[in-house]
PDB file of C-alpha atoms in Angstrom:
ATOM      1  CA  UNK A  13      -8.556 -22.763 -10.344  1.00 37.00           C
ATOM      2  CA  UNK A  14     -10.959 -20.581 -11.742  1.00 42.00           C
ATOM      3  CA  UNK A  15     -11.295 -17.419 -13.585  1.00 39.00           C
ATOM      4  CA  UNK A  16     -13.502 -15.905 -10.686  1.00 40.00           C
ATOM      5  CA  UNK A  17     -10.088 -16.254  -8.711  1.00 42.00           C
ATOM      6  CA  UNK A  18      -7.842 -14.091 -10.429  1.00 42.00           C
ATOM      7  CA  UNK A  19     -10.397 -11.134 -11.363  1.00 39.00           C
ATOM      8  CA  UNK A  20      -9.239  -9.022  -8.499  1.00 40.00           C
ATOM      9  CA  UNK A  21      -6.068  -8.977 -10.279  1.00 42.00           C
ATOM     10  CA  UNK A  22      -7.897  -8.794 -13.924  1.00 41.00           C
ATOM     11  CA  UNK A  23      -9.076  -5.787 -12.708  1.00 40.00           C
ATOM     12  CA  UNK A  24      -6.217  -4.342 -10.918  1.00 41.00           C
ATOM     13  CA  UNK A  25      -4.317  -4.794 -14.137  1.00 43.00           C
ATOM     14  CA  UNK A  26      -6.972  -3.617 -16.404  1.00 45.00           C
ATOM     15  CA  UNK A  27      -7.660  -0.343 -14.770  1.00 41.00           C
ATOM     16  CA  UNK A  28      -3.978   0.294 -13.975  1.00 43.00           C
ATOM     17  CA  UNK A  29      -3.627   0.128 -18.199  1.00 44.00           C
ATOM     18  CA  UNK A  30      -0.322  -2.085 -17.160  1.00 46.00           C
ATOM     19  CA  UNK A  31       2.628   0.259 -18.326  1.00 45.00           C
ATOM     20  CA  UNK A  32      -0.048   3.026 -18.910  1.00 51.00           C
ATOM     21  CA  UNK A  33      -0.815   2.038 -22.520  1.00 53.00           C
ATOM     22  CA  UNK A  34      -4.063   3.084 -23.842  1.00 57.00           C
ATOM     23  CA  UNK A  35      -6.119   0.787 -26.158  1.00 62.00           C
ATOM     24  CA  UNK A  36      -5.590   0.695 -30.152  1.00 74.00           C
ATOM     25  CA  UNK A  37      -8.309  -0.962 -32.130  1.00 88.00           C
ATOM     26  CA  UNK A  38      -8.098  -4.996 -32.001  1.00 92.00           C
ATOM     27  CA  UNK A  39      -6.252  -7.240 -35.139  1.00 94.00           C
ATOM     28  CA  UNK A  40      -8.132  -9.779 -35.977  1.00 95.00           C
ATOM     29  CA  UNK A  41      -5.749 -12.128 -35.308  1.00 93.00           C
ATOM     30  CA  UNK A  42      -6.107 -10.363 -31.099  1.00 94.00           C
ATOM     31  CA  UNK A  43      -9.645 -11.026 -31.144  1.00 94.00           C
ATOM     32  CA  UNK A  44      -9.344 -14.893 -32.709  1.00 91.00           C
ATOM     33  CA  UNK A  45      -6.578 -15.643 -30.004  1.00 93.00           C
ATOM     34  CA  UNK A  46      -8.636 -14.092 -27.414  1.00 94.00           C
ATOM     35  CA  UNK A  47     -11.898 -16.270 -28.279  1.00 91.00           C
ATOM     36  CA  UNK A  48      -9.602 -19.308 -28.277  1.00 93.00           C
ATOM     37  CA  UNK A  49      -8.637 -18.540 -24.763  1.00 92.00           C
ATOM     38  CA  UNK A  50     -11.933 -17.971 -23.270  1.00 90.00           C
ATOM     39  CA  UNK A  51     -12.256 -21.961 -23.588  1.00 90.00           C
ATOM     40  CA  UNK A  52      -8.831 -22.899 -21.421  1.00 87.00           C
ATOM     41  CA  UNK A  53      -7.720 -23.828 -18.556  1.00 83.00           C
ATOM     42  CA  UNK A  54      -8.467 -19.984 -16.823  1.00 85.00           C
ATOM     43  CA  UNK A  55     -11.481 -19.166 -18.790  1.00 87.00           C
ATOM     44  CA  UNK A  56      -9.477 -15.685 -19.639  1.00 88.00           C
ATOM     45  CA  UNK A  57     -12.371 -13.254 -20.019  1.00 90.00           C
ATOM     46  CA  UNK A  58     -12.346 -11.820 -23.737  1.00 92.00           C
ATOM     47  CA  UNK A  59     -12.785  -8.266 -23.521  1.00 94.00           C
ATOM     48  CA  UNK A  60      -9.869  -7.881 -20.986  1.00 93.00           C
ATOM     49  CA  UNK A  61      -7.316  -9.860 -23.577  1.00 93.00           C
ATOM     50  CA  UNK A  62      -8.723  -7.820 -26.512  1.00 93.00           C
ATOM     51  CA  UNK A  63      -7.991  -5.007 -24.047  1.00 93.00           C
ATOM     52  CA  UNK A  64      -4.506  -5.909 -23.006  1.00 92.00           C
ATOM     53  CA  UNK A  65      -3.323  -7.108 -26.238  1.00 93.00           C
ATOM     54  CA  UNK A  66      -4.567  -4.203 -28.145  1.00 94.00           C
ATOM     55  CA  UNK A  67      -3.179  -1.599 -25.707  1.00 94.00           C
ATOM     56  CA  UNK A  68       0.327  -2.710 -26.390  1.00 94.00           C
ATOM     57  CA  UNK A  69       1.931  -2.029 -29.930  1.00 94.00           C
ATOM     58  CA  UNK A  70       4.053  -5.194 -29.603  1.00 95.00           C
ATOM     59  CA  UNK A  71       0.768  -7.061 -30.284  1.00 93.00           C
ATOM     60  CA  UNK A  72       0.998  -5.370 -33.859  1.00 90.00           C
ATOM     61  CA  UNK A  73       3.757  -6.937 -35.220  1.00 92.00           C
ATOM     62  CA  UNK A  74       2.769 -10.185 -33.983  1.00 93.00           C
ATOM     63  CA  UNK A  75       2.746 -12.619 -36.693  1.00 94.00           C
ATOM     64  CA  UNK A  76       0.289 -15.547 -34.308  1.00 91.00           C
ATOM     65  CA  UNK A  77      -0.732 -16.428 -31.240  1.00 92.00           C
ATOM     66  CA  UNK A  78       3.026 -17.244 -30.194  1.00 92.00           C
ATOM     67  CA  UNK A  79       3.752 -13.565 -30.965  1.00 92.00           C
ATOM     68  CA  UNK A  80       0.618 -12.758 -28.943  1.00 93.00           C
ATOM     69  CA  UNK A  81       1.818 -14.737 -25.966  1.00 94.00           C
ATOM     70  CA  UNK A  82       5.036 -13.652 -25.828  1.00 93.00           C
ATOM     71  CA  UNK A  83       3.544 -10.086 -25.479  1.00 94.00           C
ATOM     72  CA  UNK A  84       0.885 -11.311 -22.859  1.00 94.00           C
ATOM     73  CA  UNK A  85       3.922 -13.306 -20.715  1.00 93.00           C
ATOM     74  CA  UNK A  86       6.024 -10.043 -20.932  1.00 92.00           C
ATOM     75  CA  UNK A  87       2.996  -7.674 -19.782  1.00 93.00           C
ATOM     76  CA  UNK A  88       2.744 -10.056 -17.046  1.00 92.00           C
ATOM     77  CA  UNK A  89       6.816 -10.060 -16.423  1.00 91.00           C
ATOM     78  CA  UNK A  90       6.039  -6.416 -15.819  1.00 90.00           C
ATOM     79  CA  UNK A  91       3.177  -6.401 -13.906  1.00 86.00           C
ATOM     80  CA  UNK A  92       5.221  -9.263 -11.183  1.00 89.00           C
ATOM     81  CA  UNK A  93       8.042  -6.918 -11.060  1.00 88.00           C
ATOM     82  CA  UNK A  94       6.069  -3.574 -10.288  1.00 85.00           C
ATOM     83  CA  UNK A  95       4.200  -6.029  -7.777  1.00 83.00           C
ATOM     84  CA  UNK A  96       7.414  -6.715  -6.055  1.00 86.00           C
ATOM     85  CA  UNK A  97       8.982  -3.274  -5.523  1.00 83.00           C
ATOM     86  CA  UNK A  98       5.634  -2.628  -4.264  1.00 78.00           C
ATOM     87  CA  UNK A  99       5.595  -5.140  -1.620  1.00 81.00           C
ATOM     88  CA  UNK A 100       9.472  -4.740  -1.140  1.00 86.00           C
ATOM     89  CA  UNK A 101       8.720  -1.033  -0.447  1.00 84.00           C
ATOM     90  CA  UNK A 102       6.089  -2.052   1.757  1.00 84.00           C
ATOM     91  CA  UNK A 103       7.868  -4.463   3.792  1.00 89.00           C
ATOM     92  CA  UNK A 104      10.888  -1.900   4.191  1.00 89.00           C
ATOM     93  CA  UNK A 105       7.984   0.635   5.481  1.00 88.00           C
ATOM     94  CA  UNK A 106       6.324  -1.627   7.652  1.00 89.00           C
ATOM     95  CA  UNK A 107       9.541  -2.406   9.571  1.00 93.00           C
ATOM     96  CA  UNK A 108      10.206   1.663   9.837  1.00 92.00           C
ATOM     97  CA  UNK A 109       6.534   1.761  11.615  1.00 92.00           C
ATOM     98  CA  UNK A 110       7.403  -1.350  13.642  1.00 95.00           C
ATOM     99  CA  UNK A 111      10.299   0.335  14.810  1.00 96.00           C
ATOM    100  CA  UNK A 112       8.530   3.820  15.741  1.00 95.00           C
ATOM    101  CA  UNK A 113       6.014   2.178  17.398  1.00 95.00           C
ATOM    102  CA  UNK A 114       8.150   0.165  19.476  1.00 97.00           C
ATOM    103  CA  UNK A 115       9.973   3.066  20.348  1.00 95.00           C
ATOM    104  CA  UNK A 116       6.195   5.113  21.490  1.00 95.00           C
ATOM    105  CA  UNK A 117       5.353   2.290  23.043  1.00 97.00           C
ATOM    106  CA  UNK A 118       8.391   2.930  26.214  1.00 97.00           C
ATOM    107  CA  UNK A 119       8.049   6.146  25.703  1.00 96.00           C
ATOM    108  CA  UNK A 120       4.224   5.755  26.849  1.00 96.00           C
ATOM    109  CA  UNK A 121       5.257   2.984  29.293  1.00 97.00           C
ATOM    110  CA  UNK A 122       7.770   5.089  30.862  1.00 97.00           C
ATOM    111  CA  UNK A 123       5.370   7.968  30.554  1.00 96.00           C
ATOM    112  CA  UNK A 124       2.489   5.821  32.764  1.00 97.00           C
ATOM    113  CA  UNK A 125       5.513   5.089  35.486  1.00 98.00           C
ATOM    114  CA  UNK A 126       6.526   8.599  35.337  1.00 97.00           C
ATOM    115  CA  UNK A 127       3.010   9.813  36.051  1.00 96.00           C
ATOM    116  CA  UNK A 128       2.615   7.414  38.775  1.00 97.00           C
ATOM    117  CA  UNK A 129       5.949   8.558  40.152  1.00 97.00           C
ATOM    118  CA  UNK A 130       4.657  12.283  40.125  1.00 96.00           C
ATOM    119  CA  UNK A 131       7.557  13.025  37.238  1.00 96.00           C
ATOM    120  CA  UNK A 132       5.045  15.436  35.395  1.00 95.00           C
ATOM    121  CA  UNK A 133       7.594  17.152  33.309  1.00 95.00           C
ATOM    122  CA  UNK A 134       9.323  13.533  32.064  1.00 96.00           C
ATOM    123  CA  UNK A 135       5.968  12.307  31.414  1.00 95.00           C
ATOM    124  CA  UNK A 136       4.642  14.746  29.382  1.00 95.00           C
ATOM    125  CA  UNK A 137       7.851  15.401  27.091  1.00 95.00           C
ATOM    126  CA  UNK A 138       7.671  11.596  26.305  1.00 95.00           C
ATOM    127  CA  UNK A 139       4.276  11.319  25.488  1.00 95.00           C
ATOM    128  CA  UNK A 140       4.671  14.393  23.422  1.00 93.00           C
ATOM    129  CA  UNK A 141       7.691  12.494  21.526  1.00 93.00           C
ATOM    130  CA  UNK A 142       5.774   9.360  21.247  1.00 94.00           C
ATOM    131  CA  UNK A 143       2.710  11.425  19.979  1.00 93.00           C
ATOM    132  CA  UNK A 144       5.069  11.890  16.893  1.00 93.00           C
ATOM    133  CA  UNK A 145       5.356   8.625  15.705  1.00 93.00           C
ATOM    134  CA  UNK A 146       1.709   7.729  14.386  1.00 91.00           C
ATOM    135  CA  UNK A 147       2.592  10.446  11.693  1.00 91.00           C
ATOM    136  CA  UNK A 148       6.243   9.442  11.100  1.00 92.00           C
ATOM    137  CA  UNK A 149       4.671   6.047  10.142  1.00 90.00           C
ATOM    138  CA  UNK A 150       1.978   7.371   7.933  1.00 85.00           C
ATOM    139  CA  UNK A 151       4.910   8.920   6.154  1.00 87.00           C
ATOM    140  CA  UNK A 152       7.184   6.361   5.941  1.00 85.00           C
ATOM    141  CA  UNK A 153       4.615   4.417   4.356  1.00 80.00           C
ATOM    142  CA  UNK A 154       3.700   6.561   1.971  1.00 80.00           C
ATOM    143  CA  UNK A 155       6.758   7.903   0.903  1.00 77.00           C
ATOM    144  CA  UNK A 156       7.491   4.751  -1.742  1.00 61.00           C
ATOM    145  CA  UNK A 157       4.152   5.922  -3.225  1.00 56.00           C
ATOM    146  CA  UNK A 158       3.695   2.348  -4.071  1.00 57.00           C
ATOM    147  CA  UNK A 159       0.715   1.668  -2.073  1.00 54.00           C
ATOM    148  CA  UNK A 160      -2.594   3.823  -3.036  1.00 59.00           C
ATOM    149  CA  UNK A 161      -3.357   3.417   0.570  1.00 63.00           C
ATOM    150  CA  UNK A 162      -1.666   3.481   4.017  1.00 63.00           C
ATOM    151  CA  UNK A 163      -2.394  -0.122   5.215  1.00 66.00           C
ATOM    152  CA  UNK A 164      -2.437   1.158   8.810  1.00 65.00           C
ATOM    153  CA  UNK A 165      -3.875   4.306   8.894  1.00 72.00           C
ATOM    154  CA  UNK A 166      -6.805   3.971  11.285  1.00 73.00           C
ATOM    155  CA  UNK A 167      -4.583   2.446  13.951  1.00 71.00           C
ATOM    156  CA  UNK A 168      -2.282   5.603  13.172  1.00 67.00           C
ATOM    157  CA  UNK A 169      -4.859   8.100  13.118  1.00 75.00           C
ATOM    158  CA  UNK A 170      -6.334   6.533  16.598  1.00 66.00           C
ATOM    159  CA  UNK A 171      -2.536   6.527  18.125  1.00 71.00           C
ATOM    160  CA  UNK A 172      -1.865  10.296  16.806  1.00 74.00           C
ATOM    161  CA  UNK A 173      -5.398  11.246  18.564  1.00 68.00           C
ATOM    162  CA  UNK A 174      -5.029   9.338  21.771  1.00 67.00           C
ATOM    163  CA  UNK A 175      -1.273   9.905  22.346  1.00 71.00           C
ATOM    164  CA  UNK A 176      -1.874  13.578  21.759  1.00 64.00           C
ATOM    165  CA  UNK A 177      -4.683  13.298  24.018  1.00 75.00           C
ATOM    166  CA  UNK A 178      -2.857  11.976  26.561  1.00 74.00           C
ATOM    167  CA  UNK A 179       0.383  14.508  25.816  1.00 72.00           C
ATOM    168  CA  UNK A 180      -2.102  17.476  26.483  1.00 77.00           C
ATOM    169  CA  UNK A 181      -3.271  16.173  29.533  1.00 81.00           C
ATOM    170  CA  UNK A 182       0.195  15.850  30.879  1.00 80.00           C
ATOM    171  CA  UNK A 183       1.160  19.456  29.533  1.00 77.00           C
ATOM    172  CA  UNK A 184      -1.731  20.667  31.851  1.00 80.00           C
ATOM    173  CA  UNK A 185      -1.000  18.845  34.525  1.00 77.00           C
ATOM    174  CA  UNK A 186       2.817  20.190  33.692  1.00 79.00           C
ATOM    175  CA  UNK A 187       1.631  23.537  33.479  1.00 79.00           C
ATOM    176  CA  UNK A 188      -0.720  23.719  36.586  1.00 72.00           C
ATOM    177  CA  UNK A 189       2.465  22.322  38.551  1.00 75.00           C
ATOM    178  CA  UNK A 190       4.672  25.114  36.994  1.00 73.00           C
ATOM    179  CA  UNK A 191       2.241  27.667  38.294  1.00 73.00           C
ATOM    180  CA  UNK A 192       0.262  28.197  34.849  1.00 61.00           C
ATOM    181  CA  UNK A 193      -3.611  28.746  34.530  1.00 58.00           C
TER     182      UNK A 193
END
């Protein structure tokens, strides 16, 4: 496996300053490990280890490239577990939107029977519950502030337009029924 294959996460790590540490000037002994690792097995880029390496004051005291790894494994060690409360936070949000949306999507079934029945008033207070949900997901998922980004937050943003779309239609049909302008 390449180098090219891991530079998303290169990067990732690089401009997240892993554990926010800021860059000290490199020891030579940094920036002779470093070259050395250019020529392995991942072709480890060399300003990125002078980079890491140099950003954390562990690297300071360390007396060779042993020292050095040990610094570079436990950078990664906390890098995997930030990574998984991430994703575990994720997951956990995901399944809160899978359950709102399940729950909008018989409210909008019953809303489209209702309708059909003539039940006006039944149809439009569900829709206008289900039209809810699209933002009670975009919450949920960013509540954990773990992801920069909702993953789903076009289909939320089209589901909070249409359902409240289709709400407002039913109010006015709900109103004109009622005797409303």
């Amino acid at each position: 496996m390449a180098i090219h294959q891991h530079i998303p996460l290169l990067l990732f790590l690089g401009a997240a300053g892993v554990s926010g540490l800021a860059p000290r000037r490199a020891s030579p002994l940094i920036k002779l490990t470093c070259a050395a690792a250019t020529k392995y097995t991942w072709k480890t880029l060399y300003h990125y280890c002078v980079h890491m390496l140099s950003a954390d004051p562990r690297a300071t005291f360390a007396a060779d490239a042993r020292g050095l790894a040990v610094v570079a494994a436990s950078l990664t060690a906390a890098n995997v577990t930030s990574t998984v409360r991430a994703l575990r936070d994720l997951v956990g949000s995901i399944q809160q939107c899978l359950d709102m949306y399940r729950d909008m999507n018989g409210w909008v079934v019953g809303a489209v029977d209702d309708l059909r029945a003539g039940r006006v008033e039944a149809a439009w207070l569900a829709l206008k519950d289900a039209s809810y949900q699209p933002g009670y997901c975009e919450l949920a998922l960013m509540e954990g502030n773990s992801t920069p980004k909702d993953p789903v937050s076009d289909g939320n943003n089209a589901s909070d337009w249409m359902s409240a779309m289709a709400a407002d239609i039913a109010e006015t049909l709900h109103d004109h029924r009622a005797g409303s302008p």
